[in-house]
Amino acid sequence: MLDTDRLILRQPVADDFEPLAAMFNEPSVTEHIGGVLSRADAWARLLRDVGHWSLEGFGQFIIIDKATRSFVGKVGFAKYKRDLGSNVETDVECSWTLRSACHGKGYATEAAMRSHQWYSAQRAGPTACMIDEANTASLRLAASLGYSEVDRLVLPTGASIVLQRDGSRR
């Protein structure tokens, strides 16, 4: 478990399903990541996130607001085994997804910075992220985390920018 001034970051558990399913059912949350998910697809995401920790020793953290103990979203790292283009030097991706009620409060930045500190202390090597080119908020966050553009891909869901971050231990 990790924490920041306002947040707790912890591994996912089965009880996270309902808040995850609700988050992935919000169009404003999913507009840049492929659209609203069915409950079955949200369950599959939770299973993937839980299993990733077992297989890789890292994964997505569930973000909890310390003051209210409410679900904020998720942030962390994964090997999604998808094509990131020919200019990327890693298969480890960082991603973040927050409930719409939590947008614009600095939670994503706070959680992503803390998860990067943790990841850098555990492993060396670069990380990447793939962000829809219209998702300006996530592109700004990625830049603040030290990611820079290395490629652009056109996917069935639209054009995406692939970014990479130096993986030196900090």
PDB file of C-alpha atoms in Angstrom:
ATOM      1  CA  MET A   1       0.000   0.000   0.000  1.00  0.00           C
ATOM      2  CA  LEU A   2       1.200   3.505  -0.852  1.00  0.00           C
ATOM      3  CA  ASP A   3      -0.087   6.852   0.244  1.00  0.00           C
ATOM      4  CA  THR A   4       0.095  10.550  -0.513  1.00  0.00           C
ATOM      5  CA  ASP A   5      -1.245  13.524   1.393  1.00  0.00           C
ATOM      6  CA  ARG A   6      -4.794  12.861   0.142  1.00  0.00           C
ATOM      7  CA  LEU A   7      -4.784   9.364  -1.339  1.00  0.00           C
ATOM      8  CA  ILE A   8      -4.243   5.692  -0.633  1.00  0.00           C
ATOM      9  CA  LEU A   9      -2.978   3.478  -3.468  1.00  0.00           C
ATOM     10  CA  ARG A  10      -3.476  -0.255  -2.992  1.00  0.00           C
ATOM     11  CA  GLN A  11      -3.747  -3.443  -5.000  1.00  0.00           C
ATOM     12  CA  PRO A  12      -7.192  -4.253  -6.419  1.00  0.00           C
ATOM     13  CA  VAL A  13      -9.576  -6.679  -4.714  1.00  0.00           C
ATOM     14  CA  ALA A  14     -12.946  -8.220  -5.635  1.00  0.00           C
ATOM     15  CA  ASP A  15     -14.845  -5.505  -3.718  1.00  0.00           C
ATOM     16  CA  ASP A  16     -13.526  -2.953  -6.224  1.00  0.00           C
ATOM     17  CA  PHE A  17     -15.757  -4.375  -8.956  1.00  0.00           C
ATOM     18  CA  GLU A  18     -18.853  -2.220  -8.437  1.00  0.00           C
ATOM     19  CA  PRO A  19     -17.017   1.129  -8.331  1.00  0.00           C
ATOM     20  CA  LEU A  20     -14.863   0.077 -11.308  1.00  0.00           C
ATOM     21  CA  ALA A  21     -17.932  -0.993 -13.299  1.00  0.00           C
ATOM     22  CA  ALA A  22     -19.622   2.323 -12.483  1.00  0.00           C
ATOM     23  CA  MET A  23     -16.521   4.290 -13.520  1.00  0.00           C
ATOM     24  CA  PHE A  24     -16.200   2.399 -16.814  1.00  0.00           C
ATOM     25  CA  ASN A  25     -19.884   3.117 -17.476  1.00  0.00           C
ATOM     26  CA  GLU A  26     -19.310   6.887 -17.471  1.00  0.00           C
ATOM     27  CA  PRO A  27     -19.045   8.246 -21.037  1.00  0.00           C
ATOM     28  CA  SER A  28     -16.928  11.198 -19.889  1.00  0.00           C
ATOM     29  CA  VAL A  29     -14.423   8.742 -18.382  1.00  0.00           C
ATOM     30  CA  THR A  30     -14.291   6.346 -21.314  1.00  0.00           C
ATOM     31  CA  GLU A  31     -14.560   8.672 -24.316  1.00  0.00           C
ATOM     32  CA  HIS A  32     -10.785   8.512 -24.962  1.00  0.00           C
ATOM     33  CA  ILE A  33     -10.234   4.863 -24.051  1.00  0.00           C
ATOM     34  CA  GLY A  34     -12.608   3.015 -26.343  1.00  0.00           C
ATOM     35  CA  GLY A  35     -16.030   3.788 -24.895  1.00  0.00           C
ATOM     36  CA  VAL A  36     -18.263   2.542 -22.117  1.00  0.00           C
ATOM     37  CA  LEU A  37     -17.598  -1.004 -20.906  1.00  0.00           C
ATOM     38  CA  SER A  38     -20.166  -3.650 -20.155  1.00  0.00           C
ATOM     39  CA  ARG A  39     -20.175  -5.138 -16.666  1.00  0.00           C
ATOM     40  CA  ALA A  40     -18.555  -8.264 -18.121  1.00  0.00           C
ATOM     41  CA  ASP A  41     -15.737  -6.207 -19.663  1.00  0.00           C
ATOM     42  CA  ALA A  42     -15.275  -4.256 -16.418  1.00  0.00           C
ATOM     43  CA  TRP A  43     -15.012  -7.591 -14.573  1.00  0.00           C
ATOM     44  CA  ALA A  44     -12.414  -8.777 -17.102  1.00  0.00           C
ATOM     45  CA  ARG A  45     -10.405  -5.592 -16.473  1.00  0.00           C
ATOM     46  CA  LEU A  46     -10.498  -6.202 -12.734  1.00  0.00           C
ATOM     47  CA  LEU A  47      -9.370  -9.798 -13.226  1.00  0.00           C
ATOM     48  CA  ARG A  48      -6.540  -8.587 -15.475  1.00  0.00           C
ATOM     49  CA  ASP A  49      -5.460  -6.030 -12.884  1.00  0.00           C
ATOM     50  CA  VAL A  50      -5.501  -8.560 -10.034  1.00  0.00           C
ATOM     51  CA  GLY A  51      -3.679 -11.190 -12.082  1.00  0.00           C
ATOM     52  CA  HIS A  52      -1.038  -8.780 -13.272  1.00  0.00           C
ATOM     53  CA  TRP A  53       0.279  -8.358  -9.734  1.00  0.00           C
ATOM     54  CA  SER A  54       0.657 -12.151  -9.404  1.00  0.00           C
ATOM     55  CA  LEU A  55       2.426 -12.608 -12.725  1.00  0.00           C
ATOM     56  CA  GLU A  56       4.598  -9.494 -12.886  1.00  0.00           C
ATOM     57  CA  GLY A  57       4.949  -8.183  -9.332  1.00  0.00           C
ATOM     58  CA  PHE A  58       3.494  -4.813 -10.317  1.00  0.00           C
ATOM     59  CA  GLY A  59       0.218  -3.548 -11.719  1.00  0.00           C
ATOM     60  CA  GLN A  60      -2.617  -1.090 -11.351  1.00  0.00           C
ATOM     61  CA  PHE A  61      -3.285   0.476  -7.968  1.00  0.00           C
ATOM     62  CA  ILE A  62      -6.786   1.317  -6.805  1.00  0.00           C
ATOM     63  CA  ILE A  63      -6.932   4.956  -5.688  1.00  0.00           C
ATOM     64  CA  ILE A  64      -8.900   5.759  -2.520  1.00  0.00           C
ATOM     65  CA  ASP A  65      -9.590   9.215  -1.092  1.00  0.00           C
ATOM     66  CA  LYS A  66      -8.168   9.244   2.462  1.00  0.00           C
ATOM     67  CA  ALA A  67     -10.711  11.699   3.846  1.00  0.00           C
ATOM     68  CA  THR A  68     -13.869  10.027   2.535  1.00  0.00           C
ATOM     69  CA  ARG A  69     -12.566   6.460   1.940  1.00  0.00           C
ATOM     70  CA  SER A  70     -14.281   6.667  -1.455  1.00  0.00           C
ATOM     71  CA  PHE A  71     -13.116   5.120  -4.713  1.00  0.00           C
ATOM     72  CA  VAL A  72     -11.282   7.606  -6.954  1.00  0.00           C
ATOM     73  CA  GLY A  73     -10.006   5.402  -9.792  1.00  0.00           C
ATOM     74  CA  LYS A  74      -6.916   3.449 -10.718  1.00  0.00           C
ATOM     75  CA  VAL A  75      -3.338   4.150 -11.754  1.00  0.00           C
ATOM     76  CA  GLY A  76      -0.278   2.056 -12.363  1.00  0.00           C
ATOM     77  CA  PHE A  77       1.654  -0.147 -14.716  1.00  0.00           C
ATOM     78  CA  ALA A  78       0.939  -3.157 -16.888  1.00  0.00           C
ATOM     79  CA  LYS A  79       2.119  -5.164 -19.841  1.00  0.00           C
ATOM     80  CA  TYR A  80      -0.904  -4.988 -22.124  1.00  0.00           C
ATOM     81  CA  LYS A  81       0.899  -6.845 -24.937  1.00  0.00           C
ATOM     82  CA  ARG A  82      -0.277  -4.389 -27.571  1.00  0.00           C
ATOM     83  CA  ASP A  83       1.584  -2.727 -30.405  1.00  0.00           C
ATOM     84  CA  LEU A  84       3.158   0.506 -29.204  1.00  0.00           C
ATOM     85  CA  GLY A  85       4.980   1.206 -32.464  1.00  0.00           C
ATOM     86  CA  SER A  86       8.560   0.680 -33.495  1.00  0.00           C
ATOM     87  CA  ASN A  87      10.098   3.561 -31.505  1.00  0.00           C
ATOM     88  CA  VAL A  88       9.231   2.317 -28.007  1.00  0.00           C
ATOM     89  CA  GLU A  89      11.883   0.571 -25.926  1.00  0.00           C
ATOM     90  CA  THR A  90       9.541  -1.117 -23.409  1.00  0.00           C
ATOM     91  CA  ASP A  91       6.381  -3.136 -23.077  1.00  0.00           C
ATOM     92  CA  VAL A  92       5.513  -1.662 -19.669  1.00  0.00           C
ATOM     93  CA  GLU A  93       2.774   0.946 -19.891  1.00  0.00           C
ATOM     94  CA  CYS A  94       1.478   3.406 -17.354  1.00  0.00           C
ATOM     95  CA  SER A  95      -2.201   4.299 -17.316  1.00  0.00           C
ATOM     96  CA  TRP A  96      -4.664   6.175 -15.152  1.00  0.00           C
ATOM     97  CA  THR A  97      -8.444   6.270 -15.073  1.00  0.00           C
ATOM     98  CA  LEU A  98     -10.487   8.309 -12.577  1.00  0.00           C
ATOM     99  CA  ARG A  99     -14.201   8.706 -11.885  1.00  0.00           C
ATOM    100  CA  SER A 100     -15.526  11.853 -13.523  1.00  0.00           C
ATOM    101  CA  ALA A 101     -16.381  13.329 -10.092  1.00  0.00           C
ATOM    102  CA  CYS A 102     -12.651  13.208  -9.344  1.00  0.00           C
ATOM    103  CA  HIS A 103     -11.454  14.961 -12.515  1.00  0.00           C
ATOM    104  CA  GLY A 104      -9.771  18.338 -12.177  1.00  0.00           C
ATOM    105  CA  LYS A 105      -8.761  17.931  -8.518  1.00  0.00           C
ATOM    106  CA  GLY A 106      -5.132  16.929  -9.023  1.00  0.00           C
ATOM    107  CA  TYR A 107      -5.765  13.330  -7.955  1.00  0.00           C
ATOM    108  CA  ALA A 108      -4.400  11.835 -11.179  1.00  0.00           C
ATOM    109  CA  THR A 109      -1.179  13.816 -10.871  1.00  0.00           C
ATOM    110  CA  GLU A 110      -0.770  12.971  -7.195  1.00  0.00           C
ATOM    111  CA  ALA A 111      -1.439   9.257  -7.711  1.00  0.00           C
ATOM    112  CA  ALA A 112       0.630   8.971 -10.896  1.00  0.00           C
ATOM    113  CA  MET A 113       3.633  10.709  -9.334  1.00  0.00           C
ATOM    114  CA  ARG A 114       3.503   8.414  -6.304  1.00  0.00           C
ATOM    115  CA  SER A 115       3.096   5.271  -8.425  1.00  0.00           C
ATOM    116  CA  HIS A 116       6.081   6.332 -10.572  1.00  0.00           C
ATOM    117  CA  GLN A 117       8.192   6.860  -7.447  1.00  0.00           C
ATOM    118  CA  TRP A 118       7.277   3.361  -6.314  1.00  0.00           C
ATOM    119  CA  TYR A 119       7.873   1.789  -9.734  1.00  0.00           C
ATOM    120  CA  SER A 120      11.249   3.498 -10.178  1.00  0.00           C
ATOM    121  CA  ALA A 121      12.379   2.197  -6.784  1.00  0.00           C
ATOM    122  CA  GLN A 122      11.363  -1.359  -7.761  1.00  0.00           C
ATOM    123  CA  ARG A 123      12.586  -1.603 -11.360  1.00  0.00           C
ATOM    124  CA  ALA A 124      14.854   0.135 -13.805  1.00  0.00           C
ATOM    125  CA  GLY A 125      13.872   0.768 -17.389  1.00  0.00           C
ATOM    126  CA  PRO A 126      11.605   2.996 -19.406  1.00  0.00           C
ATOM    127  CA  THR A 127       7.819   3.035 -19.318  1.00  0.00           C
ATOM    128  CA  ALA A 128       5.386   4.091 -22.030  1.00  0.00           C
ATOM    129  CA  CYS A 129       1.844   5.307 -22.333  1.00  0.00           C
ATOM    130  CA  MET A 130      -0.533   5.512 -25.270  1.00  0.00           C
ATOM    131  CA  ILE A 131      -2.976   8.413 -25.171  1.00  0.00           C
ATOM    132  CA  ASP A 132      -5.738   9.442 -27.557  1.00  0.00           C
ATOM    133  CA  GLU A 133      -4.552  12.607 -29.279  1.00  0.00           C
ATOM    134  CA  ALA A 134      -7.742  14.412 -28.206  1.00  0.00           C
ATOM    135  CA  ASN A 135      -7.144  13.660 -24.514  1.00  0.00           C
ATOM    136  CA  THR A 136      -5.330  16.881 -23.692  1.00  0.00           C
ATOM    137  CA  ALA A 137      -5.605  16.449 -19.912  1.00  0.00           C
ATOM    138  CA  SER A 138      -3.818  13.075 -20.013  1.00  0.00           C
ATOM    139  CA  LEU A 139      -1.212  14.400 -22.445  1.00  0.00           C
ATOM    140  CA  ARG A 140      -0.454  17.249 -20.009  1.00  0.00           C
ATOM    141  CA  LEU A 141      -0.184  14.790 -17.128  1.00  0.00           C
ATOM    142  CA  ALA A 142       2.133  12.518 -19.119  1.00  0.00           C
ATOM    143  CA  ALA A 143       4.383  15.484 -19.934  1.00  0.00           C
ATOM    144  CA  SER A 144       4.507  16.493 -16.260  1.00  0.00           C
ATOM    145  CA  LEU A 145       5.623  12.933 -15.432  1.00  0.00           C
ATOM    146  CA  GLY A 146       8.507  13.161 -17.904  1.00  0.00           C
ATOM    147  CA  TYR A 147       6.970  11.348 -20.869  1.00  0.00           C
ATOM    148  CA  SER A 148       7.758  12.554 -24.364  1.00  0.00           C
ATOM    149  CA  GLU A 149       6.282  11.597 -27.702  1.00  0.00           C
ATOM    150  CA  VAL A 150       8.040   8.813 -29.601  1.00  0.00           C
ATOM    151  CA  ASP A 151       5.369   7.697 -32.082  1.00  0.00           C
ATOM    152  CA  ARG A 152       1.830   8.143 -33.376  1.00  0.00           C
ATOM    153  CA  LEU A 153      -0.494   5.291 -34.207  1.00  0.00           C
ATOM    154  CA  VAL A 154      -3.830   5.144 -35.963  1.00  0.00           C
ATOM    155  CA  LEU A 155      -6.036   2.585 -34.242  1.00  0.00           C
ATOM    156  CA  PRO A 156      -9.640   1.513 -34.825  1.00  0.00           C
ATOM    157  CA  THR A 157     -10.586   3.793 -31.915  1.00  0.00           C
ATOM    158  CA  GLY A 158      -8.717   6.790 -33.392  1.00  0.00           C
ATOM    159  CA  ALA A 159      -5.293   8.380 -33.455  1.00  0.00           C
ATOM    160  CA  SER A 160      -3.065   7.886 -30.427  1.00  0.00           C
ATOM    161  CA  ILE A 161       0.193   9.376 -29.286  1.00  0.00           C
ATOM    162  CA  VAL A 162       2.767   6.991 -27.840  1.00  0.00           C
ATOM    163  CA  LEU A 163       5.020   8.475 -25.187  1.00  0.00           C
ATOM    164  CA  GLN A 164       8.000   7.112 -23.305  1.00  0.00           C
ATOM    165  CA  ARG A 165       9.672   8.012 -20.022  1.00  0.00           C
ATOM    166  CA  ASP A 166      13.277   7.406 -18.984  1.00  0.00           C
ATOM    167  CA  GLY A 167      13.415   4.536 -16.559  1.00  0.00           C
ATOM    168  CA  SER A 168      16.406   5.496 -14.443  1.00  0.00           C
ATOM    169  CA  ARG A 169      15.962   5.038 -10.723  1.00  0.00           C
ATOM    170  CA  ARG A 170      15.207   8.362  -9.044  1.00  0.00           C
TER     171      ARG A 170
END
